[in-house]
Amino acid sequence: MSVASVISVLDDDPSVRAAINNLLESRGYTVHTFASANEFLASADLHGTSCVIADVQMPVTSGIDLLTQMRAQGSATPFILITAFPDDNVRLRAHKAGATCFLGKPFTASDLMKCLEVALTAGDESTE
């Protein structure tokens, strides 16, 4: 990584946001955290994000709804969707919406880092 990638983490659970933030910062990433999709959409970080890690189930706007909305607006930002309720229907919806990766909570740090590597590689390819 020559330029630090900016990762936006969206989860309504502060402990999940903090854990992911700490992990990613320890690996050299710049991390911005948000308690909701609407908070993220209203932020200055919306267009500077290299990857979004979002909870599927958040109040008002779900991670899948956010991904769908951003794709409809032409954004190719990679998404990693996480959920405490991973079932096949949700996984299918996430992938159909364009998620790069789908992880059930709890997940390991290595699983998240593998997903992030794939997402950032995919993001690099889409900008070439």
PDB file of C-alpha atoms in Angstrom:
ATOM      1  CA  MET A   1       0.000   0.000   0.000  1.00  0.00           C
ATOM      2  CA  SER A   2       1.762   3.142  -1.156  1.00  0.00           C
ATOM      3  CA  VAL A   3      -1.124   5.409  -0.211  1.00  0.00           C
ATOM      4  CA  ALA A   4      -3.096   4.516   2.889  1.00  0.00           C
ATOM      5  CA  SER A   5      -6.505   3.185   1.920  1.00  0.00           C
ATOM      6  CA  VAL A   6      -9.466   4.831   3.611  1.00  0.00           C
ATOM      7  CA  ILE A   7     -11.902   2.306   5.025  1.00  0.00           C
ATOM      8  CA  SER A   8     -15.364   3.378   6.176  1.00  0.00           C
ATOM      9  CA  VAL A   9     -16.898   1.164   8.850  1.00  0.00           C
ATOM     10  CA  LEU A  10     -20.654   1.365   9.392  1.00  0.00           C
ATOM     11  CA  ASP A  11     -22.270  -0.469  12.272  1.00  0.00           C
ATOM     12  CA  ASP A  12     -24.859   0.596  14.826  1.00  0.00           C
ATOM     13  CA  ASP A  13     -22.966  -1.346  17.526  1.00  0.00           C
ATOM     14  CA  PRO A  14     -20.182   0.858  18.961  1.00  0.00           C
ATOM     15  CA  SER A  15     -18.159  -2.155  20.139  1.00  0.00           C
ATOM     16  CA  VAL A  16     -18.102  -3.641  16.619  1.00  0.00           C
ATOM     17  CA  ARG A  17     -17.062  -0.282  15.141  1.00  0.00           C
ATOM     18  CA  ALA A  18     -14.282   0.061  17.717  1.00  0.00           C
ATOM     19  CA  ALA A  19     -12.986  -3.485  17.212  1.00  0.00           C
ATOM     20  CA  ILE A  20     -12.844  -3.174  13.431  1.00  0.00           C
ATOM     21  CA  ASN A  21     -11.347   0.319  13.720  1.00  0.00           C
ATOM     22  CA  ASN A  22      -8.584  -0.932  16.035  1.00  0.00           C
ATOM     23  CA  LEU A  23      -7.789  -3.912  13.815  1.00  0.00           C
ATOM     24  CA  LEU A  24      -7.594  -1.876  10.620  1.00  0.00           C
ATOM     25  CA  GLU A  25      -5.634   1.007  12.148  1.00  0.00           C
ATOM     26  CA  SER A  26      -3.129  -1.519  13.514  1.00  0.00           C
ATOM     27  CA  ARG A  27      -2.631  -2.681   9.905  1.00  0.00           C
ATOM     28  CA  GLY A  28      -1.965   0.867   8.664  1.00  0.00           C
ATOM     29  CA  TYR A  29      -5.351   1.796   7.243  1.00  0.00           C
ATOM     30  CA  THR A  30      -7.079   5.134   7.727  1.00  0.00           C
ATOM     31  CA  VAL A  31     -10.468   4.307   9.241  1.00  0.00           C
ATOM     32  CA  HIS A  32     -13.601   6.397   9.525  1.00  0.00           C
ATOM     33  CA  THR A  33     -16.494   4.993  11.552  1.00  0.00           C
ATOM     34  CA  PHE A  34     -20.197   5.709  11.308  1.00  0.00           C
ATOM     35  CA  ALA A  35     -23.189   4.619  13.378  1.00  0.00           C
ATOM     36  CA  SER A  36     -25.550   4.606  10.389  1.00  0.00           C
ATOM     37  CA  ALA A  37     -25.734   4.648   6.620  1.00  0.00           C
ATOM     38  CA  ASN A  38     -27.273   8.126   6.732  1.00  0.00           C
ATOM     39  CA  GLU A  39     -24.345   9.427   8.797  1.00  0.00           C
ATOM     40  CA  PHE A  40     -21.967   8.022   6.177  1.00  0.00           C
ATOM     41  CA  LEU A  41     -23.964   9.435   3.257  1.00  0.00           C
ATOM     42  CA  ALA A  42     -23.881  12.905   4.837  1.00  0.00           C
ATOM     43  CA  SER A  43     -20.126  12.780   5.461  1.00  0.00           C
ATOM     44  CA  ALA A  44     -17.246  14.254   3.499  1.00  0.00           C
ATOM     45  CA  ASP A  45     -15.796  10.715   3.423  1.00  0.00           C
ATOM     46  CA  LEU A  46     -18.403   9.376   1.012  1.00  0.00           C
ATOM     47  CA  HIS A  47     -16.328   9.845  -2.141  1.00  0.00           C
ATOM     48  CA  GLY A  48     -12.871   9.308  -0.627  1.00  0.00           C
ATOM     49  CA  THR A  49     -13.546   5.830   0.684  1.00  0.00           C
ATOM     50  CA  SER A  50     -11.540   2.915  -0.728  1.00  0.00           C
ATOM     51  CA  CYS A  51     -13.873   0.307   0.795  1.00  0.00           C
ATOM     52  CA  VAL A  52     -17.033   0.221   2.901  1.00  0.00           C
ATOM     53  CA  ILE A  53     -17.511  -2.368   5.638  1.00  0.00           C
ATOM     54  CA  ALA A  54     -21.183  -2.225   6.612  1.00  0.00           C
ATOM     55  CA  ASP A  55     -23.525  -4.137   8.860  1.00  0.00           C
ATOM     56  CA  VAL A  56     -26.463  -5.633   7.001  1.00  0.00           C
ATOM     57  CA  GLN A  57     -28.964  -4.855   9.746  1.00  0.00           C
ATOM     58  CA  MET A  58     -28.922  -1.207  10.777  1.00  0.00           C
ATOM     59  CA  PRO A  59     -31.862   1.031  11.642  1.00  0.00           C
ATOM     60  CA  VAL A  60     -33.411   3.078   8.814  1.00  0.00           C
ATOM     61  CA  THR A  61     -31.048   2.041   5.975  1.00  0.00           C
ATOM     62  CA  SER A  62     -29.552  -1.449   5.858  1.00  0.00           C
ATOM     63  CA  GLY A  63     -26.103  -2.199   4.505  1.00  0.00           C
ATOM     64  CA  ILE A  64     -27.653  -3.869   1.464  1.00  0.00           C
ATOM     65  CA  ASP A  65     -29.915  -0.855   0.845  1.00  0.00           C
ATOM     66  CA  LEU A  66     -26.891   1.458   1.106  1.00  0.00           C
ATOM     67  CA  LEU A  67     -24.948  -0.677  -1.367  1.00  0.00           C
ATOM     68  CA  THR A  68     -27.898  -0.720  -3.782  1.00  0.00           C
ATOM     69  CA  GLN A  69     -28.313   3.050  -3.487  1.00  0.00           C
ATOM     70  CA  MET A  70     -24.610   3.714  -4.090  1.00  0.00           C
ATOM     71  CA  ARG A  71     -24.520   1.387  -7.117  1.00  0.00           C
ATOM     72  CA  ALA A  72     -27.590   3.169  -8.556  1.00  0.00           C
ATOM     73  CA  GLN A  73     -25.659   6.442  -8.214  1.00  0.00           C
ATOM     74  CA  GLY A  74     -22.723   4.986 -10.159  1.00  0.00           C
ATOM     75  CA  SER A  75     -20.386   4.233  -7.274  1.00  0.00           C
ATOM     76  CA  ALA A  76     -18.064   1.255  -7.701  1.00  0.00           C
ATOM     77  CA  THR A  77     -16.725   1.425  -4.130  1.00  0.00           C
ATOM     78  CA  PRO A  78     -16.140  -2.135  -2.896  1.00  0.00           C
ATOM     79  CA  PHE A  79     -18.416  -3.303  -0.065  1.00  0.00           C
ATOM     80  CA  ILE A  80     -17.879  -5.917   2.607  1.00  0.00           C
ATOM     81  CA  LEU A  81     -21.161  -6.742   4.316  1.00  0.00           C
ATOM     82  CA  ILE A  82     -21.214  -8.192   7.825  1.00  0.00           C
ATOM     83  CA  THR A  83     -24.116  -9.580   9.821  1.00  0.00           C
ATOM     84  CA  ALA A  84     -24.948 -11.409  13.015  1.00  0.00           C
ATOM     85  CA  PHE A  85     -27.704 -13.216  11.097  1.00  0.00           C
ATOM     86  CA  PRO A  86     -26.004 -14.836   8.096  1.00  0.00           C
ATOM     87  CA  ASP A  87     -28.463 -16.932   6.167  1.00  0.00           C
ATOM     88  CA  ASP A  88     -28.475 -17.966   2.531  1.00  0.00           C
ATOM     89  CA  ASN A  89     -31.194 -15.471   1.520  1.00  0.00           C
ATOM     90  CA  VAL A  90     -29.301 -12.517   2.991  1.00  0.00           C
ATOM     91  CA  ARG A  91     -26.024 -13.764   1.480  1.00  0.00           C
ATOM     92  CA  LEU A  92     -27.694 -14.027  -1.939  1.00  0.00           C
ATOM     93  CA  ARG A  93     -29.189 -10.524  -1.653  1.00  0.00           C
ATOM     94  CA  ALA A  94     -25.790  -9.131  -0.644  1.00  0.00           C
ATOM     95  CA  HIS A  95     -24.003 -10.699  -3.592  1.00  0.00           C
ATOM     96  CA  LYS A  96     -26.753  -9.720  -6.050  1.00  0.00           C
ATOM     97  CA  ALA A  97     -26.444  -6.127  -4.823  1.00  0.00           C
ATOM     98  CA  GLY A  98     -22.724  -6.242  -5.577  1.00  0.00           C
ATOM     99  CA  ALA A  99     -21.005  -7.018  -2.277  1.00  0.00           C
ATOM    100  CA  THR A 100     -17.394  -8.092  -2.658  1.00  0.00           C
ATOM    101  CA  CYS A 101     -17.547 -10.175   0.500  1.00  0.00           C
ATOM    102  CA  PHE A 102     -20.122 -11.312   3.073  1.00  0.00           C
ATOM    103  CA  LEU A 103     -19.100 -12.278   6.618  1.00  0.00           C
ATOM    104  CA  GLY A 104     -21.151 -13.647   9.485  1.00  0.00           C
ATOM    105  CA  LYS A 105     -20.425 -12.294  12.960  1.00  0.00           C
ATOM    106  CA  PRO A 106     -18.351 -13.243  14.744  1.00  0.00           C
ATOM    107  CA  PHE A 107     -15.643 -13.438  12.106  1.00  0.00           C
ATOM    108  CA  THR A 108     -11.891 -13.744  12.489  1.00  0.00           C
ATOM    109  CA  ALA A 109      -9.468 -10.917  11.889  1.00  0.00           C
ATOM    110  CA  SER A 110      -7.810 -12.978   9.168  1.00  0.00           C
ATOM    111  CA  ASP A 111     -11.141 -13.500   7.362  1.00  0.00           C
ATOM    112  CA  LEU A 112     -11.821  -9.756   7.410  1.00  0.00           C
ATOM    113  CA  MET A 113      -8.304  -8.968   6.203  1.00  0.00           C
ATOM    114  CA  LYS A 114      -8.649 -11.473   3.329  1.00  0.00           C
ATOM    115  CA  CYS A 115     -11.942  -9.856   2.313  1.00  0.00           C
ATOM    116  CA  LEU A 116     -10.397  -6.410   2.523  1.00  0.00           C
ATOM    117  CA  GLU A 117      -7.469  -7.446   0.345  1.00  0.00           C
ATOM    118  CA  VAL A 118      -9.879  -8.818  -2.277  1.00  0.00           C
ATOM    119  CA  ALA A 119     -12.049  -5.684  -2.080  1.00  0.00           C
ATOM    120  CA  LEU A 120      -9.137  -3.287  -2.446  1.00  0.00           C
ATOM    121  CA  THR A 121      -7.695  -5.288  -5.333  1.00  0.00           C
ATOM    122  CA  ALA A 122     -11.101  -5.210  -7.048  1.00  0.00           C
ATOM    123  CA  GLY A 123     -11.333  -1.471  -6.383  1.00  0.00           C
ATOM    124  CA  ASP A 124      -7.882  -0.890  -7.915  1.00  0.00           C
ATOM    125  CA  GLU A 125      -8.872  -2.806 -11.040  1.00  0.00           C
ATOM    126  CA  SER A 126     -12.065  -0.777 -11.493  1.00  0.00           C
ATOM    127  CA  THR A 127     -10.129   2.507 -11.498  1.00  0.00           C
ATOM    128  CA  GLU A 128      -7.608   1.472 -14.169  1.00  0.00           C
TER     129      GLU A 128
END
